[in-house]
Amino acid sequence: MEMKKLLTRGSILLASMMVLAACGDSQESVESVEEATSTVVESVEEEVSVEVESVEVVEESEEESEESEEESEESEEESEESEEESEESEEESEESEEESEESEEESEESAEKSEESTDESEESAEESEESTDESDESAEESEESTDESEESAEESEESTDESDESEESTESASEVVVNPEDLELQDGEYSLETDADDHGWAHRYTIVVKDGEIAEANYDMVDDEGNLKSEDEEYNKLLEEHTGNKFGEVVEELVASLLESQNPNEVDVVSGATETSEAFKKYTLLLMQAAAEGNEETIEVSLKDEEESEESTDESSSKDESESESDDESE
């Protein structure tokens, strides 16, 4: 539109100058008209070229804006695609979570079914055991009558068997008895431990042999939590009130006597601690036997087995005494 205006303006000026030239007679006026015309034409051409350049610049800027718009649209499309992909991945993760939850529920159901089957099998086992117990009870009742008739015959035989057993126990005891003075100890560290007694205390005992003699003796008792009896303040307070000694003091006295005599049979029993003293002497002899063999493996002693053997020994000795008394009466 601007170009049209400029062209119109230039043509008007050109026509007016030509009219002026036609009206004039002199050569100068003609030259002046030509100069003015050329000037007008040049200005019009310059303005037209400037306008053309501005139009080209505008078109280029419009093309660039269109390209930027296309790029922004492409980036938007890419962002939308990435959003769709993220949504798809979220959906897949949700599906995997649902599948894992379903598998967990299935495993829980299978575990419950297995527990139910186990319970049912246990119930059936209990019922079978009850029926077995009932049948055993009836069998025991039938045997009781037979046992009662046989008891009289067995009682007559028991006296003979008991005398034989007492002789065997005496022979076995004589075989176990060892004189500590006859033992040649080998250097090393020898340990012994027992299970817990009725009060929850277990014996722990270690001796160290150097140059064929007992150089160290570490004896104590320990509970299931690793607490030492010698460090139990409450127990030691009660023990001191009843016996006048603490457990640690009793052990120190026993150890000192052993290191001096090198013979557990010569260790004196501490007053008020007879059981501890006897256990210390007995376990010292076991450790000395292991040292004589050079066996450094930890000796494990069962207190329950010891009690049962002591009870059987006491019963056999009491029976021997009763038999000897009956023999004296018959004489």
Coordinates of C-alpha atoms in Angstrom, one line a residue:
M1 CA 0.0 0.0 0.0
E2 CA 2.8 2.4 0.8
M3 CA 4.5 1.6 -2.5
K4 CA 1.4 2.6 -4.4
K5 CA 1.3 5.9 -2.6
L6 CA 4.9 6.6 -3.4
L7 CA 4.4 5.8 -7.1
T8 CA 1.4 8.0 -7.2
R9 CA 3.2 10.8 -5.6
G10 CA 6.2 10.5 -7.9
S11 CA 4.0 10.4 -11.0
I12 CA 2.1 13.5 -9.9
L13 CA 5.4 15.4 -9.3
L14 CA 6.7 14.2 -12.7
A15 CA 3.6 15.3 -14.5
S16 CA 3.6 18.7 -12.9
M17 CA 7.2 19.3 -13.8
M18 CA 6.5 18.3 -17.4
V19 CA 3.7 20.8 -17.5
L20 CA 6.0 23.4 -16.2
A21 CA 8.6 22.5 -18.8
A22 CA 6.0 22.7 -21.6
C23 CA 4.9 26.2 -20.5
G24 CA 8.5 27.5 -20.3
D25 CA 10.8 28.5 -23.3
S26 CA 14.2 28.5 -22.0
Q27 CA 16.7 25.7 -22.1
E28 CA 17.5 26.1 -18.4
S29 CA 14.0 25.4 -17.4
V30 CA 14.1 22.2 -19.4
E31 CA 17.4 21.2 -17.6
S32 CA 16.0 22.1 -14.2
V33 CA 12.9 20.0 -14.9
E34 CA 15.1 17.0 -16.0
E35 CA 17.2 17.4 -12.8
A36 CA 14.1 17.6 -10.7
T37 CA 12.6 14.6 -12.4
S38 CA 15.7 12.5 -12.0
T39 CA 15.9 13.5 -8.3
V40 CA 12.2 12.6 -7.9
V41 CA 12.8 9.3 -9.6
E42 CA 15.8 8.5 -7.5
S43 CA 14.0 9.3 -4.3
V44 CA 11.1 7.2 -5.4
E45 CA 13.4 4.3 -6.2
E46 CA 15.2 4.6 -2.9
E47 CA 11.9 4.7 -1.0
V48 CA 10.7 1.8 -3.0
S49 CA 13.9 -0.2 -2.3
V50 CA 13.6 0.6 1.4
E51 CA 10.0 -0.4 1.4
V52 CA 10.9 -3.6 -0.4
E53 CA 13.6 -4.4 2.1
S54 CA 11.3 -3.7 5.0
V55 CA 8.7 -6.0 3.5
E56 CA 11.4 -8.7 3.0
V57 CA 12.5 -8.3 6.7
V58 CA 8.9 -8.5 7.8
E59 CA 8.4 -11.7 5.7
E60 CA 11.6 -13.2 7.1
S61 CA 10.5 -12.4 10.7
E62 CA 7.1 -13.9 10.0
E63 CA 8.8 -17.0 8.6
E64 CA 11.0 -17.2 11.7
S65 CA 8.0 -16.8 14.0
E66 CA 6.2 -19.5 12.0
E67 CA 9.3 -21.8 12.4
S68 CA 9.5 -21.1 16.1
E69 CA 5.8 -21.8 16.4
E70 CA 6.3 -25.1 14.6
E71 CA 9.2 -26.0 16.9
S72 CA 7.2 -25.1 20.0
E73 CA 4.4 -27.3 18.6
E74 CA 6.8 -30.1 18.1
S75 CA 8.2 -29.7 21.6
E76 CA 4.6 -29.7 23.0
E77 CA 3.9 -32.9 21.0
E78 CA 7.1 -34.5 22.4
S79 CA 6.2 -33.4 25.9
E80 CA 2.7 -34.9 25.4
E81 CA 4.3 -38.1 24.1
S82 CA 6.6 -38.2 27.2
E83 CA 3.7 -37.6 29.5
E84 CA 1.8 -40.5 27.7
E85 CA 4.8 -42.7 28.1
S86 CA 5.1 -41.8 31.9
E87 CA 1.4 -42.5 32.3
E88 CA 1.8 -45.9 30.6
S89 CA 4.8 -46.7 32.8
E90 CA 2.7 -45.7 35.9
E91 CA -0.1 -47.9 34.7
E92 CA 2.3 -50.8 34.2
S93 CA 3.8 -50.3 37.7
E94 CA 0.3 -50.3 39.1
E95 CA -0.5 -53.5 37.3
S96 CA 2.7 -55.1 38.6
E97 CA 1.8 -54.0 42.1
E98 CA -1.7 -55.4 41.7
E99 CA -0.2 -58.7 40.4
S100 CA 2.3 -58.8 43.4
E101 CA -0.6 -58.2 45.8
E102 CA -2.6 -61.0 44.2
S103 CA 0.4 -63.4 44.4
E104 CA 0.9 -62.4 48.1
E105 CA -2.8 -63.1 48.7
E106 CA -2.5 -66.4 47.0
S107 CA 0.6 -67.4 49.0
E108 CA -1.3 -66.4 52.2
E109 CA -4.2 -68.5 51.2
S110 CA -2.0 -71.5 50.5
A111 CA -0.2 -71.0 53.8
E112 CA -3.6 -70.9 55.6
K113 CA -4.7 -74.0 53.8
S114 CA -1.4 -75.8 54.7
E115 CA -1.9 -74.7 58.4
E116 CA -5.5 -76.0 58.3
S117 CA -4.3 -79.3 56.8
T118 CA -1.6 -79.5 59.5
D119 CA -4.1 -78.8 62.3
E120 CA -6.4 -81.5 60.8
S121 CA -3.5 -84.0 60.7
E122 CA -2.5 -83.1 64.3
E123 CA -6.1 -83.6 65.4
S124 CA -6.3 -86.9 63.7
A125 CA -2.9 -87.8 65.3
E126 CA -4.2 -86.8 68.8
E127 CA -7.4 -88.9 68.3
S128 CA -5.3 -91.9 67.2
E129 CA -3.0 -91.3 70.3
E130 CA -6.1 -91.2 72.5
S131 CA -7.4 -94.4 71.1
T132 CA -3.9 -95.9 71.6
D133 CA -3.8 -94.7 75.2
E134 CA -7.1 -96.2 75.9
S135 CA -6.1 -99.5 74.5
D136 CA -2.8 -99.3 76.4
E137 CA -4.7 -98.6 79.6
S138 CA -6.9 -101.7 79.1
A139 CA -3.7 -103.7 78.4
E140 CA -2.0 -102.3 81.5
E141 CA -5.0 -103.2 83.6
S142 CA -4.9 -106.7 82.3
E143 CA -1.2 -106.9 82.9
E144 CA -1.5 -105.5 86.5
S145 CA -3.2 -108.6 87.6
T146 CA -0.5 -110.7 86.1
D147 CA 2.2 -108.5 87.6
E148 CA 0.8 -108.7 91.0
S149 CA 0.9 -112.5 90.9
E150 CA 4.5 -112.3 89.7
E151 CA 5.6 -109.7 92.2
S152 CA 5.8 -112.3 95.0
A153 CA 8.2 -114.4 92.9
E154 CA 10.2 -111.4 91.8
E155 CA 10.6 -110.2 95.4
S156 CA 12.3 -113.4 96.4
E157 CA 14.7 -113.0 93.4
E158 CA 15.3 -109.3 94.1
S159 CA 17.3 -110.0 97.2
T160 CA 19.7 -112.2 95.3
D161 CA 19.9 -109.7 92.4
E162 CA 20.4 -106.8 94.7
S163 CA 23.4 -108.4 96.4
D164 CA 24.9 -109.2 92.9
E165 CA 24.3 -105.5 91.9
S166 CA 25.9 -104.2 95.0
E167 CA 29.0 -106.4 94.3
E168 CA 29.1 -105.1 90.7
S169 CA 28.7 -101.4 91.8
T170 CA 31.5 -101.9 94.3
E171 CA 33.8 -103.4 91.7
S172 CA 33.0 -100.5 89.2
A173 CA 33.6 -97.9 91.9
S174 CA 36.9 -99.5 92.7
E175 CA 37.9 -99.3 89.0
V176 CA 37.0 -95.6 88.8
V177 CA 38.8 -94.5 91.9
V178 CA 42.1 -92.8 90.9
N179 CA 45.0 -91.7 93.2
P180 CA 45.9 -88.1 92.0
E181 CA 49.5 -88.7 93.2
D182 CA 49.9 -91.4 90.6
L183 CA 48.9 -89.1 87.7
E184 CA 51.6 -87.5 85.5
L185 CA 50.1 -84.3 84.3
Q186 CA 51.0 -82.9 80.8
D187 CA 51.3 -79.2 80.3
G188 CA 48.3 -77.5 78.8
E189 CA 44.9 -75.9 79.6
Y190 CA 42.0 -78.3 80.5
S191 CA 38.4 -77.2 80.9
L192 CA 35.1 -78.7 82.2
E193 CA 31.5 -77.5 82.1
T194 CA 28.2 -78.9 83.2
D195 CA 24.5 -78.2 82.4
A196 CA 22.5 -76.0 84.7
D197 CA 21.3 -77.2 88.0
D198 CA 17.7 -76.8 89.4
H199 CA 18.6 -73.2 90.3
G200 CA 19.9 -72.3 86.8
W201 CA 23.6 -72.4 87.7
A202 CA 26.2 -74.3 85.6
H203 CA 29.8 -75.2 86.6
R204 CA 32.7 -73.7 84.7
Y205 CA 36.2 -74.9 85.6
T206 CA 39.6 -74.6 84.0
I207 CA 43.1 -75.6 85.2
V208 CA 46.4 -74.7 83.7
V209 CA 49.3 -77.2 84.0
K210 CA 52.9 -76.0 83.8
D211 CA 55.9 -78.2 84.4
G212 CA 53.7 -81.1 85.4
E213 CA 51.9 -79.2 88.2
I214 CA 48.6 -77.2 88.5
A215 CA 49.7 -73.6 88.1
E216 CA 46.2 -72.0 87.8
A217 CA 42.6 -73.0 88.7
N218 CA 39.6 -70.9 87.6
Y219 CA 36.3 -72.2 89.0
D220 CA 32.9 -70.4 89.0
M221 CA 29.3 -71.0 88.2
V222 CA 27.3 -69.1 85.5
D223 CA 23.6 -68.7 84.6
D224 CA 22.0 -68.8 81.1
E225 CA 22.7 -65.0 80.7
G226 CA 26.4 -65.4 81.4
N227 CA 26.3 -63.9 84.9
L228 CA 28.9 -65.3 87.3
K229 CA 27.8 -66.6 90.7
S230 CA 30.8 -64.9 92.4
E231 CA 29.5 -61.5 91.2
D232 CA 25.9 -62.0 92.1
E233 CA 25.5 -59.5 95.0
E234 CA 22.1 -60.7 96.1
Y235 CA 23.1 -64.3 96.3
N236 CA 26.4 -63.6 98.0
K237 CA 24.6 -61.4 100.6
L238 CA 22.2 -64.2 101.5
L239 CA 25.1 -66.8 101.5
E240 CA 27.2 -64.6 103.8
E241 CA 24.2 -64.2 106.2
H242 CA 23.8 -68.0 106.5
T243 CA 27.4 -69.3 106.2
G244 CA 29.6 -66.3 106.9
N245 CA 31.3 -66.7 103.5
K246 CA 30.7 -65.3 100.0
F247 CA 30.9 -67.7 97.0
G248 CA 34.1 -66.0 95.7
E249 CA 35.8 -66.3 99.1
V250 CA 34.9 -70.1 99.2
V251 CA 36.4 -70.6 95.7
E252 CA 39.6 -68.7 96.6
E253 CA 40.1 -70.9 99.7
L254 CA 39.5 -74.1 97.7
V255 CA 41.9 -73.0 94.9
A256 CA 44.6 -72.0 97.4
S257 CA 44.4 -75.4 99.1
L258 CA 44.6 -77.2 95.7
L259 CA 47.6 -75.2 94.4
E260 CA 49.4 -76.0 97.7
S261 CA 48.6 -79.7 97.9
Q262 CA 48.3 -80.5 94.2
N263 CA 45.8 -83.2 95.4
P264 CA 42.0 -82.7 95.5
N265 CA 41.7 -85.4 98.1
E266 CA 43.7 -83.2 100.5
V267 CA 41.5 -80.1 99.9
D268 CA 39.5 -79.3 103.0
V269 CA 35.8 -78.8 102.8
V270 CA 34.9 -75.1 103.4
S271 CA 32.5 -74.7 106.3
G272 CA 29.0 -73.8 105.1
A273 CA 29.9 -74.8 101.5
T274 CA 30.0 -78.5 101.5
E275 CA 28.3 -79.0 98.1
T276 CA 30.6 -76.5 96.4
S277 CA 33.7 -78.1 98.0
E278 CA 32.7 -81.6 97.0
A279 CA 31.9 -80.5 93.4
F280 CA 35.3 -78.6 93.2
K281 CA 37.2 -81.7 94.4
K282 CA 35.3 -84.1 92.1
Y283 CA 35.8 -81.9 89.0
T284 CA 39.4 -81.3 89.8
L285 CA 40.1 -85.0 89.7
L286 CA 38.3 -85.3 86.3
L287 CA 40.5 -82.5 84.9
M288 CA 43.7 -84.1 86.3
Q289 CA 42.7 -87.3 84.5
A290 CA 42.3 -85.4 81.3
A291 CA 45.7 -83.7 81.9
A292 CA 47.3 -87.1 82.4
E293 CA 46.0 -88.1 79.0
G294 CA 46.9 -84.7 77.4
N295 CA 43.2 -84.4 76.3
E296 CA 42.4 -80.6 76.0
E297 CA 38.9 -81.1 74.8
T298 CA 36.2 -79.6 77.1
I299 CA 34.8 -82.2 79.4
E300 CA 30.9 -82.0 79.5
V301 CA 29.2 -83.3 82.6
S302 CA 25.5 -84.0 83.0
L303 CA 24.2 -83.1 86.5
K304 CA 21.1 -85.2 85.9
D305 CA 23.2 -88.3 85.1
E306 CA 25.3 -87.7 88.3
E307 CA 22.2 -87.5 90.5
E308 CA 20.8 -90.7 89.1
S309 CA 24.1 -92.5 89.6
E310 CA 24.3 -91.2 93.2
E311 CA 20.8 -92.3 93.9
S312 CA 21.5 -95.8 92.6
T313 CA 24.7 -95.9 94.7
D314 CA 22.8 -94.8 97.8
E315 CA 20.1 -97.4 97.2
S316 CA 22.6 -100.2 96.7
S317 CA 24.5 -99.2 99.9
S318 CA 21.3 -99.0 101.9
K319 CA 20.4 -102.5 100.7
D320 CA 23.8 -103.8 101.6
E321 CA 23.4 -102.5 105.1
S322 CA 19.9 -104.0 105.5
E323 CA 21.2 -107.4 104.2
S324 CA 24.2 -107.3 106.6
E325 CA 21.8 -106.6 109.5
S326 CA 19.5 -109.4 108.5
D327 CA 22.6 -111.8 108.3
D328 CA 23.6 -110.7 111.8
E329 CA 20.2 -111.3 113.1
S330 CA 20.1 -114.8 111.6
E331 CA 23.4 -115.6 113.1

